Amino acid sequence: MKCQLWWQLALTLGATGADLDTRGSFLKPWQPNRHRVASTPERRQITPLPSAAADRQLPAVEQPPAPVTAAPIPTYTRPLGSWERLLTKTQRNERDAPLSIAHFSVAELTGTSSLTRDDVRRALEGVVLRHPLLRVQIGDLPVGDECCPRPQSVEWPWFYPLDASADELVDRAVVWVDVEARNSAELRNEWRTLVEGTIDGVTFPRDAPLWLLHVVHSPSAGRSALVWLFNHAISDQISAHIVLEDLLDDIQPHSSKHHADNPAPLSVSFPPSVEALLFGNTSIEEPFVDYVRRVFSWQTVKHLVRATATIVCPVMLVLDRRRGEGLTPSQRHTQLCLRTLGRPLMEKLKHRSRREGTTVTAALIAAALMACQDVSGMSNPLVRFLLSTDLRRFAVNSPLPRPCTLSSLGGSVEFNLRVPPALAGSHEAFWRFAKGCREEFRSVIDVSGREGPLLFDVGMRVAEIEDVVEKAAASEQTHGRAYTCGLSNAGVWPGRTQYGPISLDGVYYGVTNSQNGCLFQLSCVTVGGRLCVCLQTSAPLIERGEAERFLDVMDRELCRAVDTV
């Protein structure tokens, strides 16, 4: 019980339970049904990367980049923030242990019959030069870096650059796979199998990029899927859109012009940690007492009181605990169920939500909790909900209008909800509940949007939160399920959906869900007016048929709510 309380406290203080990752078992490599993998070219001579010239600068809260080598062209480094440090999931007693993947983003494309590996390589090299976190590794600072001495009191991981050229990084990180997929359903089955087989167990070795890109390509059908796998410390779902958009902008199938003839890609500055974004220039070398005095306020106390009240309130996790008896965290695996809600439904849902004084996100929460009731067979449970939020809006200087590079600046807030027993079948009750959901999470965000990450940062500096997380994942009482349901809605795809002959049909994203997080985790993004939904559950805690039923009920209730069949 004590361990569980600390687990809840750690997450309440700002950790995104749905996004946490601990090392899973090494799973069998993905094998598509009918494929051949292109051979990997021989490694070329490694040369230093050019530095990132400033463009589309982040606010002044960013820490000034510091050179860490004596190379003629400087490269940059900085210590990880507390949130980034937790997401790396490094094992403290295994100095050479690799880093785990926790986040994926998949783009489904059509019109790619003529797309080649060289087309992707040329475009990706420009993307790598533009975004600094695609060119870094995580670890202790190399010995002898006099300009960036390591703190004396604590071992803390740092970002520092890989000694590799852009084309070398592309060689290491890209896998091209040809498959025979006759339609979109078969291609989706191929990439879903890939993600399910890798997201819990694939790790990055040292001196390697913190990302991978699998290109699952069906030449005969003219369809492809770009499957990005990121260490979550360098990416959130919103910033992953920026990298994908840049890649699609630069892809030119069978282009007659060589990449060198095109203008050099614009680079962006090294992104700050979420703590630097929210609290100003912070440093792990700053005296702890001075740091606390500078950032704490009465709002912080208010958040702590609210968080404590949330923790001590008993919550039904809607889970038959006997399902997971005898299972270790490594024996659970993430499973994905995918759904696309059509444009007509989404248009009606948007207009009806505005008319009712609420939002699409709140309507999705209401429908998801109705699905929880249906799948579990339990009525009127008090549930704990986890809602992702974009912490960029709380920047100390001015909120970022739009992400400009890859980073991990997302967070979440949690709140308890009691689902009304008469919700099903009543339009009025549904919209009253959706409006109440919006009021609840808005009030929580107003208090906890900044203060949650602040207290989590303090907790990471004074406690072993990583150990708390790993112990909670092994708990047979909850099997790592800290929340009943979670929603991460990344909003509308920010770019075009047509790139020459290539069309972007959908974007699906999510996180590893095997060891800890939510019982049901929904990740959504709107592309071309259609809502792309990825439901992540942990098997065998939730069977695939139950997860599909969850989405069926959610779809049905949204249709009823807008008076459609």
XYZ file of N, CA, C and O in Angstrom, residues 152-315:
656
model
N 29.433 17.917 -9.101
C 30.171 17.094 -8.156
C 29.264 16.244 -7.276
O 29.658 15.200 -6.790
N 27.996 16.691 -7.078
C 27.156 16.069 -6.064
C 26.225 15.000 -6.602
O 25.676 14.226 -5.840
N 26.016 14.920 -7.912
C 25.018 14.002 -8.423
C 25.419 13.533 -9.819
O 26.006 14.274 -10.594
N 25.143 12.263 -10.107
C 25.335 11.757 -11.459
C 24.058 12.032 -12.242
O 22.988 11.545 -11.882
N 24.177 12.776 -13.272
C 22.989 13.204 -14.019
C 23.265 13.024 -15.507
O 24.299 13.453 -16.002
N 22.377 12.414 -16.250
C 22.635 12.208 -17.688
C 22.576 13.509 -18.477
O 21.866 14.445 -18.115
N 23.307 13.528 -19.570
C 23.402 14.707 -20.428
C 23.088 14.327 -21.874
O 23.324 13.199 -22.302
N 22.572 15.300 -22.627
C 22.571 15.195 -24.073
C 23.941 15.630 -24.577
O 24.441 16.686 -24.186
N 24.546 14.840 -25.447
C 25.723 15.327 -26.141
C 25.752 14.701 -27.533
O 25.153 13.646 -27.773
N 26.401 15.360 -28.490
C 26.237 14.987 -29.897
C 26.928 13.680 -30.254
O 27.964 13.323 -29.698
N 26.316 12.988 -31.197
C 26.950 11.823 -31.802
C 28.012 12.284 -32.788
O 27.815 13.241 -33.532
N 29.118 11.602 -32.786
C 30.198 11.928 -33.713
C 29.915 11.194 -35.025
O 30.510 10.163 -35.338
N 28.951 11.734 -35.789
C 28.536 11.077 -37.027
C 27.967 12.103 -37.982
O 27.387 13.103 -37.574
N 28.113 11.850 -39.257
C 27.530 12.710 -40.278
C 26.062 12.376 -40.440
O 25.581 11.339 -39.974
N 25.338 13.251 -41.135
C 23.907 13.034 -41.317
C 23.626 11.753 -42.084
O 22.719 10.985 -41.732
N 24.403 11.475 -43.138
C 24.130 10.260 -43.900
C 24.486 9.014 -43.106
O 23.853 7.965 -43.260
N 25.476 9.120 -42.210
C 25.799 7.982 -41.349
C 24.651 7.704 -40.375
O 24.287 6.553 -40.134
N 24.057 8.759 -39.810
C 22.930 8.575 -38.907
C 21.742 7.955 -39.630
O 21.040 7.101 -39.080
N 21.518 8.382 -40.865
C 20.429 7.790 -41.649
C 20.702 6.306 -41.883
O 19.795 5.476 -41.774
N 21.946 5.952 -42.187
C 22.296 4.541 -42.374
C 21.977 3.723 -41.131
O 21.499 2.588 -41.212
N 22.263 4.296 -39.966
C 22.057 3.556 -38.718
C 20.586 3.424 -38.348
O 20.179 2.438 -37.735
N 19.783 4.446 -38.705
C 18.450 4.545 -38.118
C 17.311 4.145 -39.047
O 16.178 4.023 -38.581
N 17.563 3.953 -40.336
C 16.476 3.698 -41.281
C 16.488 2.237 -41.730
O 17.538 1.695 -42.088
N 15.316 1.630 -41.721
C 15.126 0.264 -42.219
C 14.052 0.321 -43.297
O 12.946 0.818 -43.058
N 14.378 -0.167 -44.483
C 13.434 -0.191 -45.606
C 12.912 -1.609 -45.767
O 13.680 -2.556 -45.853
N 11.598 -1.771 -45.831
C 10.983 -3.088 -45.920
C 9.928 -3.083 -47.021
O 9.021 -2.248 -47.007
N 10.053 -3.988 -47.987
C 9.039 -4.159 -49.026
C 8.057 -5.250 -48.607
O 8.472 -6.334 -48.151
N 6.770 -4.980 -48.738
C 5.728 -5.950 -48.403
C 4.728 -6.028 -49.547
O 4.664 -5.137 -50.407
N 3.951 -7.085 -49.549
C 2.886 -7.253 -50.529
C 1.554 -6.999 -49.837
O 0.911 -7.915 -49.335
N 1.155 -5.748 -49.808
C -0.116 -5.361 -49.187
C -1.045 -4.876 -50.285
O -0.747 -3.910 -50.987
N -2.190 -5.536 -50.441
C -3.103 -5.201 -51.536
C -3.965 -3.990 -51.236
O -4.475 -3.342 -52.141
N -4.137 -3.676 -49.955
C -5.013 -2.556 -49.595
C -4.541 -1.950 -48.290
O -3.558 -2.415 -47.672
N -5.249 -0.916 -47.848
C -4.836 -0.200 -46.635
C -4.936 -1.084 -45.393
O -4.127 -0.961 -44.467
N -5.916 -1.996 -45.360
C -6.069 -2.858 -44.188
C -4.871 -3.791 -44.027
O -4.387 -4.007 -42.910
N -4.386 -4.343 -45.137
C -3.232 -5.240 -45.051
C -1.966 -4.482 -44.669
O -1.148 -4.987 -43.894
N -1.799 -3.288 -45.214
C -0.626 -2.493 -44.832
C -0.690 -2.121 -43.353
O 0.319 -2.172 -42.643
N -1.870 -1.751 -42.876
C -2.026 -1.405 -41.463
C -1.703 -2.587 -40.570
O -1.093 -2.428 -39.500
N -2.084 -3.771 -40.990
C -1.771 -4.960 -40.203
C -0.264 -5.179 -40.130
O 0.267 -5.613 -39.096
N 0.444 -4.870 -41.232
C 1.898 -5.033 -41.237
C 2.563 -4.084 -40.243
O 3.408 -4.497 -39.442
N 2.216 -2.782 -40.301
C 2.913 -1.858 -39.407
C 2.462 -2.023 -37.968
O 3.242 -1.783 -37.032
N 1.207 -2.427 -37.741
C 0.775 -2.675 -36.363
C 1.560 -3.836 -35.764
O 1.954 -3.799 -34.582
N 1.784 -4.885 -36.561
C 2.592 -6.012 -36.085
C 4.002 -5.566 -35.752
O 4.595 -6.008 -34.753
N 4.542 -4.684 -36.569
C 5.877 -4.147 -36.292
C 5.916 -3.412 -34.966
O 6.790 -3.649 -34.121
N 4.973 -2.500 -34.745
C 4.984 -1.690 -33.515
C 4.765 -2.581 -32.295
O 5.469 -2.454 -31.290
N 3.799 -3.483 -32.363
C 3.535 -4.358 -31.215
C 4.736 -5.235 -30.893
O 4.966 -5.587 -29.732
N 5.519 -5.609 -31.890
C 6.660 -6.476 -31.667
C 7.917 -5.763 -31.218
O 8.902 -6.415 -30.864
N 7.908 -4.423 -31.246
C 9.136 -3.695 -30.915
C 8.990 -2.692 -29.788
O 9.966 -2.425 -29.075
N 7.812 -2.114 -29.590
C 7.690 -0.953 -28.718
C 8.053 -1.260 -27.274
O 8.550 -0.407 -26.548
N 7.852 -2.495 -26.824
C 8.134 -2.828 -25.426
C 9.557 -3.309 -25.196
O 9.999 -3.348 -24.053
N 10.256 -3.712 -26.249
C 11.527 -4.375 -26.013
C 12.722 -3.850 -26.763
O 13.852 -4.074 -26.342
N 12.543 -3.146 -27.868
C 13.685 -2.674 -28.635
C 14.392 -1.565 -27.880
O 13.753 -0.679 -27.327
N 15.702 -1.621 -27.861
C 16.486 -0.621 -27.142
C 17.566 -0.065 -28.059
O 17.936 -0.678 -29.057
N 18.069 1.115 -27.709
C 19.129 1.754 -28.471
C 20.467 1.499 -27.796
O 20.614 1.737 -26.602
N 21.463 1.068 -28.534
C 22.796 0.955 -27.935
C 23.414 2.332 -27.761
O 22.948 3.332 -28.294
N 24.469 2.372 -27.001
C 25.213 3.618 -26.865
C 25.776 4.014 -28.230
O 25.962 3.180 -29.114
N 26.060 5.288 -28.373
C 26.629 5.821 -29.607
C 25.735 5.573 -30.808
O 26.215 5.348 -31.925
N 24.417 5.607 -30.584
C 23.454 5.422 -31.671
C 22.372 6.481 -31.548
O 22.127 7.007 -30.464
N 21.704 6.815 -32.652
C 20.608 7.784 -32.575
C 19.504 7.295 -31.643
O 19.314 6.083 -31.454
N 18.758 8.237 -31.083
C 17.673 7.918 -30.161
C 16.344 7.781 -30.901
O 15.284 8.058 -30.358
N 16.407 7.321 -32.137
C 15.214 7.160 -32.952
C 15.484 6.127 -34.048
O 16.635 5.841 -34.387
N 14.403 5.571 -34.583
C 14.455 4.650 -35.712
C 13.317 4.998 -36.662
O 12.264 5.480 -36.230
N 13.509 4.728 -37.937
C 12.446 4.902 -38.921
C 12.372 3.656 -39.789
O 13.326 3.321 -40.491
N 11.228 2.957 -39.710
C 10.947 1.840 -40.608
C 10.038 2.339 -41.728
O 8.983 2.925 -41.459
N 10.442 2.120 -42.975
C 9.605 2.444 -44.129
C 9.005 1.130 -44.629
O 9.701 0.306 -45.222
N 7.724 0.928 -44.351
C 7.017 -0.280 -44.780
C 6.342 0.058 -46.101
O 5.394 0.846 -46.146
N 6.828 -0.551 -47.199
C 6.492 -0.089 -48.544
C 5.880 -1.216 -49.364
O 6.425 -2.323 -49.428
N 4.733 -0.924 -49.984
C 4.086 -1.860 -50.912
C 4.050 -1.232 -52.293
O 3.146 -0.442 -52.601
N 5.034 -1.544 -53.153
C 5.096 -0.897 -54.471
C 3.874 -1.175 -55.341
O 3.375 -0.285 -56.028
N 3.368 -2.414 -55.323
C 2.250 -2.769 -56.189
C 0.979 -2.017 -55.816
O 0.186 -1.644 -56.690
N 0.767 -1.775 -54.528
C -0.428 -1.065 -54.080
C -0.223 0.439 -54.028
O -1.189 1.190 -53.854
N 1.024 0.896 -54.159
C 1.295 2.330 -54.064
C 1.038 2.882 -52.679
O 0.633 4.039 -52.538
N 1.271 2.081 -51.661
C 1.031 2.487 -50.278
C 2.290 2.270 -49.450
O 3.056 1.344 -49.691
N 2.459 3.129 -48.448
C 3.599 3.009 -47.541
C 3.199 3.491 -46.153
O 2.218 4.236 -46.006
N 3.966 3.071 -45.165
C 3.798 3.553 -43.794
C 5.174 3.942 -43.258
O 6.131 3.169 -43.372
N 5.269 5.158 -42.727
C 6.490 5.622 -42.070
C 6.329 5.400 -40.574
O 5.518 6.061 -39.925
N 7.084 4.467 -40.028
C 6.957 4.080 -38.624
C 8.139 4.642 -37.853
O 9.255 4.120 -37.926
N 7.887 5.734 -37.108
C 8.928 6.355 -36.286
C 8.874 5.760 -34.882
O 7.807 5.619 -34.298
N 10.039 5.444 -34.349
C 10.166 5.003 -32.968
C 11.159 5.937 -32.277
O 12.301 6.072 -32.720
N 10.707 6.591 -31.215
C 11.527 7.583 -30.520
C 11.745 7.181 -29.070
O 10.827 6.680 -28.418
N 12.951 7.444 -28.575
C 13.089 7.530 -27.138
C 12.256 8.734 -26.707
O 12.431 9.836 -27.224
N 11.348 8.533 -25.762
C 10.389 9.586 -25.441
C 11.058 10.832 -24.862
O 10.461 11.911 -24.830
N 12.298 10.712 -24.413
C 13.003 11.874 -23.863
C 13.277 12.933 -24.925
O 13.531 14.094 -24.593
N 13.233 12.580 -26.211
C 13.516 13.569 -27.251
C 12.267 13.964 -28.027
O 12.349 14.818 -28.919
N 11.112 13.387 -27.720
C 9.962 13.646 -28.579
C 8.662 13.552 -27.804
O 8.505 12.703 -26.928
N 7.724 14.434 -28.141
C 6.329 14.211 -27.778
C 5.521 14.148 -29.073
O 6.045 14.360 -30.168
N 4.233 13.841 -28.952
C 3.450 13.588 -30.151
C 3.299 14.832 -31.018
O 3.256 14.741 -32.247
N 3.210 16.005 -30.406
C 3.031 17.223 -31.183
C 4.299 17.563 -31.959
O 4.249 17.891 -33.147
N 5.446 17.472 -31.307
C 6.681 17.811 -32.014
C 7.033 16.758 -33.061
O 7.680 17.073 -34.064
N 6.594 15.507 -32.866
C 6.830 14.481 -33.880
C 6.139 14.837 -35.193
O 6.606 14.467 -36.273
N 5.022 15.571 -35.113
C 4.364 16.040 -36.326
C 5.281 16.939 -37.148
O 5.261 16.901 -38.382
N 6.079 17.771 -36.469
C 6.943 18.717 -37.160
C 7.996 17.974 -37.978
O 8.277 18.326 -39.130
N 8.568 16.936 -37.405
C 9.585 16.162 -38.110
C 8.972 15.442 -39.308
O 9.551 15.427 -40.403
N 7.797 14.863 -39.129
C 7.129 14.178 -40.235
C 6.773 15.162 -41.347
O 6.957 14.861 -42.534
N 6.287 16.329 -40.971
C 5.925 17.331 -41.972
C 7.153 17.765 -42.773
O 7.090 17.908 -44.004
N 8.281 17.974 -42.101
C 9.507 18.349 -42.804
C 9.941 17.247 -43.771
O 10.397 17.528 -44.892
N 9.822 16.002 -43.348
C 10.210 14.890 -44.217
C 9.321 14.830 -45.455
O 9.810 14.697 -46.584
N 8.014 14.961 -45.270
C 7.096 14.896 -46.410
C 7.300 16.082 -47.349
O 7.155 15.951 -48.575
N 7.626 17.234 -46.801
C 7.887 18.406 -47.646
C 9.065 18.174 -48.586
O 9.097 18.707 -49.702
N 10.045 17.392 -48.138
C 11.286 17.234 -48.894
C 11.311 15.992 -49.772
O 12.237 15.826 -50.577
N 10.363 15.077 -49.606
C 10.364 13.859 -50.414
C 9.965 14.193 -51.852
O 8.915 14.782 -52.093
N 10.818 13.825 -52.800
C 10.538 14.042 -54.219
C 10.829 12.741 -54.960
O 11.975 12.463 -55.309
N 9.816 11.932 -55.206
C 10.055 10.652 -55.887
C 10.712 10.848 -57.252
O 10.272 11.657 -58.069
N 11.774 10.089 -57.505
C 12.497 10.118 -58.770
C 12.873 11.541 -59.181
O 12.741 11.933 -60.341
N 13.317 12.326 -58.219
C 13.708 13.706 -58.531
C 14.964 13.706 -59.388
O 15.916 12.954 -59.139
N 14.987 14.567 -60.391
C 16.160 14.667 -61.256
C 17.244 15.523 -60.621
O 18.396 15.488 -61.038
N 16.850 16.318 -59.647
C 17.820 17.195 -58.989
C 18.449 16.481 -57.811
O 17.771 15.835 -57.023
N 19.724 16.590 -57.660
C 20.407 15.997 -56.519
C 20.155 16.848 -55.282
O 19.968 18.062 -55.372
N 20.172 16.200 -54.141
C 19.897 16.905 -52.891
C 20.843 18.096 -52.681
O 20.463 19.119 -52.140
N 22.076 17.962 -53.154
C 23.045 19.042 -52.951
C 22.673 20.294 -53.727
O 23.129 21.390 -53.410
N 21.850 20.147 -54.773
C 21.444 21.306 -55.551
C 20.336 22.100 -54.870
O 20.033 23.220 -55.271
N 19.667 21.498 -53.890
C 18.576 22.166 -53.205
C 19.106 23.073 -52.098
O 20.213 22.854 -51.585
N 18.332 24.081 -51.690
C 18.784 24.945 -50.584
C 19.008 24.144 -49.309
O 18.308 23.163 -49.036
N 20.011 24.546 -48.549
C 20.287 23.865 -47.286
C 19.114 24.053 -46.332
O 18.506 25.119 -46.277
N 18.764 23.007 -45.579
C 17.627 23.121 -44.664
C 17.919 24.096 -43.532
O 19.043 24.218 -43.069
N 16.892 24.808 -43.113
C 17.032 25.715 -41.984
C 17.165 24.909 -40.700
O 16.440 23.946 -40.474
N 18.085 25.304 -39.852
C 18.287 24.623 -38.580
C 17.589 25.384 -37.475
O 17.292 26.571 -37.598
N 17.322 24.702 -36.387
C 16.695 25.332 -35.235
C 17.626 25.193 -34.033
O 18.517 24.362 -34.015
N 17.382 26.014 -33.030
C 18.234 25.993 -31.852
C 17.952 24.767 -31.003
O 16.909 24.136 -31.106
N 18.919 24.458 -30.163
C 18.776 23.296 -29.290
C 17.625 23.541 -28.315
O 17.598 24.559 -27.628
N 16.639 22.636 -28.235
C 15.441 22.914 -27.425
C 15.731 22.860 -25.932
O 16.593 22.103 -25.484
N 15.005 23.634 -25.137
C 15.190 23.604 -23.682
C 14.458 22.415 -23.085
O 13.613 21.782 -23.726
N 14.760 22.101 -21.845
C 13.966 21.121 -21.106
C 12.638 21.757 -20.719
O 12.482 22.984 -20.755
N 11.684 20.929 -20.351
C 10.388 21.470 -19.946
C 10.531 22.325 -18.689
O 9.838 23.338 -18.524
N 11.458 21.963 -17.800
C 11.663 22.761 -16.588
C 12.227 24.142 -16.921
O 11.809 25.154 -16.341
N 13.166 24.201 -17.869
C 13.693 25.502 -18.280
C 12.616 26.330 -18.964
O 12.561 27.548 -18.811
N 11.743 25.680 -19.711
C 10.665 26.384 -20.393
C 9.686 26.992 -19.393
O 9.211 28.118 -19.562
N 9.393 26.262 -18.316
C 8.363 26.688 -17.366
C 8.897 27.585 -16.259
O 8.156 28.448 -15.765
N 10.150 27.390 -15.844
C 10.637 28.068 -14.643
C 11.828 28.974 -14.908
O 12.454 29.471 -13.977
N 12.177 29.206 -16.154
C 13.322 30.033 -16.454
C 14.585 29.195 -16.512
O 14.554 27.968 -16.472
N 15.709 29.856 -16.626
C 16.973 29.149 -16.715
C 17.240 28.382 -15.420
O 17.467 28.971 -14.371
N 17.203 27.072 -15.518
C 17.452 26.227 -14.348
C 18.727 25.436 -14.578
O 19.137 25.193 -15.702
N 19.323 25.018 -13.506
C 20.541 24.235 -13.607
C 20.576 23.254 -12.449
O 20.203 23.592 -11.320
N 21.025 22.035 -12.729
C 21.148 21.061 -11.653
C 22.281 21.431 -10.704
O 22.413 20.849 -9.629
N 23.100 22.409 -11.100
C 24.174 22.871 -10.229
C 23.727 24.002 -9.309
O 24.453 24.402 -8.424
N 22.530 24.555 -9.545
C 22.020 25.615 -8.682
C 21.733 25.051 -7.292
O 21.162 23.960 -7.174
N 22.078 25.728 -6.227
C 21.765 25.243 -4.883
C 20.273 24.952 -4.745
O 19.427 25.758 -5.140
N 19.966 23.790 -4.188
C 18.580 23.331 -4.150
C 17.683 24.304 -3.384
O 16.572 24.611 -3.826
N 18.147 24.784 -2.257
C 17.326 25.698 -1.456
C 17.039 26.974 -2.238
O 15.915 27.486 -2.226
N 18.026 27.503 -2.937
C 17.815 28.713 -3.733
C 16.790 28.462 -4.834
O 15.948 29.318 -5.127
N 16.856 27.286 -5.442
C 15.915 26.932 -6.511
C 14.491 26.893 -5.970
O 13.567 27.464 -6.559
N 14.294 26.249 -4.820
C 12.952 26.134 -4.240
C 12.410 27.509 -3.869
O 11.249 27.830 -4.129
N 13.234 28.341 -3.264
C 12.786 29.688 -2.900
C 12.359 30.489 -4.122
O 11.414 31.279 -4.078
N 13.050 30.291 -5.214
C 12.788 31.093 -6.402
C 11.494 30.693 -7.113
O 10.795 31.544 -7.654
N 11.144 29.412 -7.093
C 10.049 28.963 -7.943
C 8.763 28.631 -7.184
O 7.687 28.599 -7.777
N 8.849 28.361 -5.871
C 7.648 27.971 -5.134
C 6.752 29.186 -4.870
O 7.235 30.304 -4.701
N 5.433 28.940 -4.816
C 4.458 29.993 -4.548
C 3.255 29.369 -3.845
O 3.187 28.155 -3.625
N 2.271 30.218 -3.501
C 1.052 29.694 -2.904
C 0.295 28.798 -3.881
O -0.433 27.898 -3.470
N 0.452 29.043 -5.160
C -0.175 28.175 -6.155
C 0.383 26.753 -6.058
O -0.332 25.770 -6.283
N 1.661 26.649 -5.711
C 2.274 25.337 -5.535
C 1.621 24.595 -4.378
O 1.331 23.395 -4.465
N 1.377 25.305 -3.270
C 0.713 24.692 -2.112
C -0.703 24.258 -2.485
O -1.162 23.173 -2.106
N -1.393 25.087 -3.248
C -2.749 24.757 -3.674
C -2.766 23.473 -4.499
O -3.636 22.612 -4.331
N -1.800 23.333 -5.390
C -1.716 22.110 -6.186
C -1.437 20.897 -5.309
O -2.028 19.830 -5.490
N -0.547 21.045 -4.338
C -0.194 19.925 -3.477
C -1.400 19.451 -2.671
O -1.620 18.248 -2.501
N -2.209 20.389 -2.174
C -3.420 20.020 -1.432
C -4.384 19.263 -2.337
O -4.956 18.232 -1.965
N -4.594 19.765 -3.557
C -5.507 19.097 -4.486
C -4.997 17.711 -4.852
O -5.754 16.747 -4.922
N -3.679 17.601 -5.088
C -3.106 16.318 -5.468
C -3.241 15.299 -4.343
O -3.550 14.126 -4.572
N -3.014 15.727 -3.099
C -3.139 14.821 -1.960
C -4.563 14.321 -1.816
O -4.813 13.137 -1.559
N -5.543 15.215 -2.018
C -6.943 14.804 -1.939
C -7.285 13.785 -3.012
O -8.068 12.855 -2.789
N -6.694 13.927 -4.182
C -6.936 12.976 -5.265
C -6.354 11.611 -4.941
O -6.951 10.573 -5.222
N -5.184 11.595 -4.323
C -4.514 10.327 -4.025
C -5.287 9.505 -3.003
O -5.487 8.293 -3.170
N -5.749 10.138 -1.928
C -6.359 9.389 -0.836
C -7.776 8.936 -1.181
O -8.343 8.105 -0.483
N -8.353 9.440 -2.259
C -9.703 9.038 -2.649
C -9.631 7.690 -3.357
O -8.929 7.550 -4.358
N -10.329 6.658 -2.857
C -10.269 5.344 -3.502
C -10.881 5.385 -4.903
O -11.915 5.991 -5.131
N -10.216 4.726 -5.843
C -10.647 4.752 -7.237
C -10.737 3.324 -7.766
O -9.841 2.510 -7.533
